mmCIF file of C-alpha atoms in Angstrom:
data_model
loop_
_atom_site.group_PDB
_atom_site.id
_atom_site.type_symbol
_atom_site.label_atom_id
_atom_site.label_comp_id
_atom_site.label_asym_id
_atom_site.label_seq_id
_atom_site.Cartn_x
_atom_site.Cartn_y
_atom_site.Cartn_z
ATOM 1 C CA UNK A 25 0.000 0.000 0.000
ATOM 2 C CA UNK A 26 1.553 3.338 -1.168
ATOM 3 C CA UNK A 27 0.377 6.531 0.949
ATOM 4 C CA UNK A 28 0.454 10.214 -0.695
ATOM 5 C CA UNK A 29 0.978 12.966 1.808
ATOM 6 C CA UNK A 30 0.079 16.319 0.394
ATOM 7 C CA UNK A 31 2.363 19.022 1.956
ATOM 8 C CA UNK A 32 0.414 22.498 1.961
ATOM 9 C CA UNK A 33 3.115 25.394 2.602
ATOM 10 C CA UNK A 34 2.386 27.295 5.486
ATOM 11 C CA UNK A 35 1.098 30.879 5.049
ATOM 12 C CA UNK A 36 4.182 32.295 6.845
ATOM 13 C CA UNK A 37 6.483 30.841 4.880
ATOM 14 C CA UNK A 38 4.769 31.829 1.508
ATOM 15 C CA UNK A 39 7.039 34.417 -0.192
ATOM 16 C CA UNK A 40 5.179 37.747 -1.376
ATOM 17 C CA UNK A 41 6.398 39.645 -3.814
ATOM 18 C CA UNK A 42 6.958 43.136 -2.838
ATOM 19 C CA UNK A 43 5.039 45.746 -4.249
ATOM 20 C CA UNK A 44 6.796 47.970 -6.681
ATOM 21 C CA UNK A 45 6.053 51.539 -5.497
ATOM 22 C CA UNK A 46 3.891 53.396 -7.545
ATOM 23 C CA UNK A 47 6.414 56.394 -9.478
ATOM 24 C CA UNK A 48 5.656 60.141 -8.486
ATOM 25 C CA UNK A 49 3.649 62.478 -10.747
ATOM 26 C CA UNK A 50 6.003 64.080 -13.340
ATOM 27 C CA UNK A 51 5.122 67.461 -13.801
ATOM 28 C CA UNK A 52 5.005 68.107 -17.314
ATOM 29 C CA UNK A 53 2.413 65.455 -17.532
ATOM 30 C CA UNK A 54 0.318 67.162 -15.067
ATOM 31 C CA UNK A 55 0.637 70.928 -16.994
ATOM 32 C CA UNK A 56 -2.623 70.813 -19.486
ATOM 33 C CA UNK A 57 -4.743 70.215 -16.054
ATOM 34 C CA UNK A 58 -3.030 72.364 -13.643
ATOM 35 C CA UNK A 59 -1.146 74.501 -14.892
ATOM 36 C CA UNK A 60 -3.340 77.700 -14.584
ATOM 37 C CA UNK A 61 -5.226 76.196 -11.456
ATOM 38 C CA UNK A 62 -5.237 78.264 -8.391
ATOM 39 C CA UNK A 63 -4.409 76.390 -4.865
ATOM 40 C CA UNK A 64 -6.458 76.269 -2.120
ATOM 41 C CA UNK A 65 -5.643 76.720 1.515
ATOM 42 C CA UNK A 66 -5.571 73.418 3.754
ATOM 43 C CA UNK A 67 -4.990 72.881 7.049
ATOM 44 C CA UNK A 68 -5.208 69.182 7.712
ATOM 45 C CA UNK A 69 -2.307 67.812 9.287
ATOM 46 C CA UNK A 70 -2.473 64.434 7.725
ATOM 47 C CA UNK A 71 -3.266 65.528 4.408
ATOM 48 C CA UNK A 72 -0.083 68.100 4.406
ATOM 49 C CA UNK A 73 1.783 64.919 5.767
ATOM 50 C CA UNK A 74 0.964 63.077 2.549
ATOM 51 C CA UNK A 75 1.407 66.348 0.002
ATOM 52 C CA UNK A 76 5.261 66.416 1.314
ATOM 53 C CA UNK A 77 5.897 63.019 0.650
ATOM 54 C CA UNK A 78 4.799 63.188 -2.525
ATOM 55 C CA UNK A 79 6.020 66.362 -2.995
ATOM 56 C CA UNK A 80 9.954 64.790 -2.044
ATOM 57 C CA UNK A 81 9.641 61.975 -3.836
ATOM 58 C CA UNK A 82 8.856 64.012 -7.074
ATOM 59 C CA UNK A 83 11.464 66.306 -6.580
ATOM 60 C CA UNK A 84 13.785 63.929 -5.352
ATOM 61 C CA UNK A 85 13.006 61.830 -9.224
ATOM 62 C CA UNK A 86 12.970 64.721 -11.179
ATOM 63 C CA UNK A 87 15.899 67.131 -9.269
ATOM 64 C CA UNK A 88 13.215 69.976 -8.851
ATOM 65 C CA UNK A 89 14.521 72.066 -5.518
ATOM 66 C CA UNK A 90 11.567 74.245 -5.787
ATOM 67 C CA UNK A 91 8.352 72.277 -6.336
ATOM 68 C CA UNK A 92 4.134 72.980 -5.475
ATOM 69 C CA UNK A 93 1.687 70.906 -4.898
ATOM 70 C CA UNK A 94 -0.287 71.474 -7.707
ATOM 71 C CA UNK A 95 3.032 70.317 -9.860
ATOM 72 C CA UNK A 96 2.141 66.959 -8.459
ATOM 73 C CA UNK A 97 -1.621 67.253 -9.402
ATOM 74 C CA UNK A 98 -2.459 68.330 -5.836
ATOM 75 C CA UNK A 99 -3.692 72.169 -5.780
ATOM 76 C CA UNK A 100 -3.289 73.049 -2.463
ATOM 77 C CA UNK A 101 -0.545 75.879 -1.052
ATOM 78 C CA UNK A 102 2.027 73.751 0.116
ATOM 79 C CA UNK A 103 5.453 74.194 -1.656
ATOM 80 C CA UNK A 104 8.646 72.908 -1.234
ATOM 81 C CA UNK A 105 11.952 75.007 -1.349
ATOM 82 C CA UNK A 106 15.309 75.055 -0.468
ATOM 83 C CA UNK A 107 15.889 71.694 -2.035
ATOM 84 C CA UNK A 108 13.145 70.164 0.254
ATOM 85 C CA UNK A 109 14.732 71.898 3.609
ATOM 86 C CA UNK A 110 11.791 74.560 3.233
ATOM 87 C CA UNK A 111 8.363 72.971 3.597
ATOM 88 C CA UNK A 112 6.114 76.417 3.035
ATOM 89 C CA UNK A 113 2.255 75.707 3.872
ATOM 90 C CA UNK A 114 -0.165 78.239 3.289
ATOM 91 C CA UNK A 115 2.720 81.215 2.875
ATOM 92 C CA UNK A 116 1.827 84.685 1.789
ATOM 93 C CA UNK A 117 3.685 87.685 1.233
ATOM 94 C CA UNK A 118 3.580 90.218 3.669
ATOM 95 C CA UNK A 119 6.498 92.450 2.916
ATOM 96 C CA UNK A 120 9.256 92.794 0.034
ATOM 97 C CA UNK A 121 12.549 94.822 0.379
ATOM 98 C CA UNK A 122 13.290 97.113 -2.255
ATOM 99 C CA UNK A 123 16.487 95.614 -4.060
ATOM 100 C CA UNK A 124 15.565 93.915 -7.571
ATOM 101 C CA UNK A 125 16.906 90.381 -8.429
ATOM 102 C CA UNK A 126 16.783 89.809 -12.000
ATOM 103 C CA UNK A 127 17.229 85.755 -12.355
ATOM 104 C CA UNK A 128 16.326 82.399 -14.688
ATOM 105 C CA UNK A 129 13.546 80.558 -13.836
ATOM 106 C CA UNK A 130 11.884 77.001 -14.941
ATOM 107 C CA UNK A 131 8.510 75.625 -14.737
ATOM 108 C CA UNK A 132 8.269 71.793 -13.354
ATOM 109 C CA UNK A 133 5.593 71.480 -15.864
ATOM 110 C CA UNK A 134 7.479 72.949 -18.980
ATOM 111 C CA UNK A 135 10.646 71.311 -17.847
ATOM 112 C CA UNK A 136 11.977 71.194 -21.585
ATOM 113 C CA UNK A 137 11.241 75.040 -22.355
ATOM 114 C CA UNK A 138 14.305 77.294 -22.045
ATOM 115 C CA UNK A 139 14.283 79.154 -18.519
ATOM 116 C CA UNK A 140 12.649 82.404 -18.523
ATOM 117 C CA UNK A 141 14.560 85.406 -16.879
ATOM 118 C CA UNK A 142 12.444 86.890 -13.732
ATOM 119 C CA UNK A 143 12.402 90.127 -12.109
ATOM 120 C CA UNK A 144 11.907 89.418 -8.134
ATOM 121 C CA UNK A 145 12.025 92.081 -5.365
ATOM 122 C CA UNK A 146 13.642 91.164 -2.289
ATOM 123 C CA UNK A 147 14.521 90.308 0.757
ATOM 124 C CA UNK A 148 10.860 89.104 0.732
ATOM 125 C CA UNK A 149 8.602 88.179 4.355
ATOM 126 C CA UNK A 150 6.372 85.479 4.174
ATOM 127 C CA UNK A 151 3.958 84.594 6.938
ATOM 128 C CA UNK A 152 3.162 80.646 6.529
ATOM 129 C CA UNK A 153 1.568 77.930 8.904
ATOM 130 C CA UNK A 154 4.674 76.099 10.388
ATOM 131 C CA UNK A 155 4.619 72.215 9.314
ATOM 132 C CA UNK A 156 7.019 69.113 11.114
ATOM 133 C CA UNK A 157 6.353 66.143 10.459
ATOM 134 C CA UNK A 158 7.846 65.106 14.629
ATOM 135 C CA UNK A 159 4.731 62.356 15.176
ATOM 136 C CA UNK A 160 3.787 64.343 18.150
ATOM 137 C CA UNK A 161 0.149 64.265 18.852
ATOM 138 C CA UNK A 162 0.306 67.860 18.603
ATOM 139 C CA UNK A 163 -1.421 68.533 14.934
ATOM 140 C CA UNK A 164 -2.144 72.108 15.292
ATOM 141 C CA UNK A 165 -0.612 74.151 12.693
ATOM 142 C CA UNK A 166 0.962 77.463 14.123
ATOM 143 C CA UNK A 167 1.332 80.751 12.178
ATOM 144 C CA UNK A 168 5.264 81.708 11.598
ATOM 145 C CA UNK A 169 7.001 84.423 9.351
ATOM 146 C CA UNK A 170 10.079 83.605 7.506
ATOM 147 C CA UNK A 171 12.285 86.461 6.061
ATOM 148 C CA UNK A 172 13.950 85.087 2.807
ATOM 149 C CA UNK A 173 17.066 86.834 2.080
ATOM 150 C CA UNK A 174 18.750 85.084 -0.378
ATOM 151 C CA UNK A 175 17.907 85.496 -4.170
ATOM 152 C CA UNK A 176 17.622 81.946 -5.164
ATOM 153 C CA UNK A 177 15.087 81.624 -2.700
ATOM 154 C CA UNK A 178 13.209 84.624 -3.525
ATOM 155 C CA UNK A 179 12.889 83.458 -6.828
ATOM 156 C CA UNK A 180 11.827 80.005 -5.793
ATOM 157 C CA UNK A 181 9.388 81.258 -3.259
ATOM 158 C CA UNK A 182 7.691 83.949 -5.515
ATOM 159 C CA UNK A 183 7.648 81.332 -8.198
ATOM 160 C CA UNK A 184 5.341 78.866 -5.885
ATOM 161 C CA UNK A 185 3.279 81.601 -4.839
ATOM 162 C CA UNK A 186 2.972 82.685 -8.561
ATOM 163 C CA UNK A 187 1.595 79.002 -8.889
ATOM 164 C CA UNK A 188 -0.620 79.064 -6.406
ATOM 165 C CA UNK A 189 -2.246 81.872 -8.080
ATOM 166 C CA UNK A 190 -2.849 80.045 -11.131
ATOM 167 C CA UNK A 191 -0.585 81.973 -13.036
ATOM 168 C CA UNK A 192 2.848 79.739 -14.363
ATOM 169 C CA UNK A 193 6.007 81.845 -15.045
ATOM 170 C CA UNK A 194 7.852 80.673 -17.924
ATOM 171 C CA UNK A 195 4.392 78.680 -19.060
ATOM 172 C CA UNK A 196 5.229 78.891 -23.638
ATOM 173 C CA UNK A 197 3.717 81.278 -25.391
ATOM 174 C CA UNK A 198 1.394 79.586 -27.962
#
């Protein structure tokens, strides 16, 4: 007499494949729906949480160091900039110096247009909500005003708020 034993692999010892990650939002895909869209205000902790890490993986993919939310399809007034050391949330301008910056800019969603030379006033003061991402069960956002004094960061800050207008510097001329 011949027995069969059937061996069933446990469920623990199953290998899963790992899911691949899904890729950020490139920009320039994004452009014919957002590129004139104004952002909205938001103040919910979590959902600002999830903006930045899309936000950093995008810009971290594409080399952007000056990035919106609406470049990732998300048009709310969060920004990055500072090559992701600046996370701005809500920011708008409350003062600009009087010295002129004259300066080449890009788009994120006209990445492969030639930059398009700016004229920027600063230093520039910018009251934003303050944003950490610390865990804390603290999730209020708190008011803060940053005084940007260097020009690159002029540039990239009046560029994101340009955005969240609706209006894209450096958008082609058709």
């Amino acid at each position: 007499v011949l027995a069969v034993t059937t061996v069933v692999p446990d469920a623990h010892t199953v290998p899963h494949p790992t899911p691949t990650p899904t890729p950020p939002p490139d920009p320039a895909t994004l452009a014919p729906l957002y590129a004139h869209m104004p952002s909205v205000v938001d103040r919910r902790p979590q959902a600002i949480a999830d903006v930045v890490t899309t936000l950093n993986r995008t810009a971290h993919t594409y080399r952007y160091g000056c990035l919106a939310a609406v470049h990732v399809g998300v048009p709310v007034r969060v920004g990055l900039a500072r090559n992701g050391t600046w996370i701005l949330v809500n920011p708008r301008v409350v003062d600009v110096g009087p010295r002129l910056s004259k300066g080449h800019e890009r788009s994120a969603f006209y990445p492969h247009e030639p930059p398009c030379r700016m004229r920027r006033f600063w230093p520039v003061t910018v009251v934003h909500d303050r944003w950490d991402n610390d865990d804390d069960d603290d999730d209020d956002l708190t008011s803060m005003t940053t005084v940007v004094r260097d020009r690159a960061t002029v540039h990239c800050v009046m560029h994101l708020l340009d955005q969240f207008e609706g209006r894209t510097p450096c958008a082609p001329r058709r």
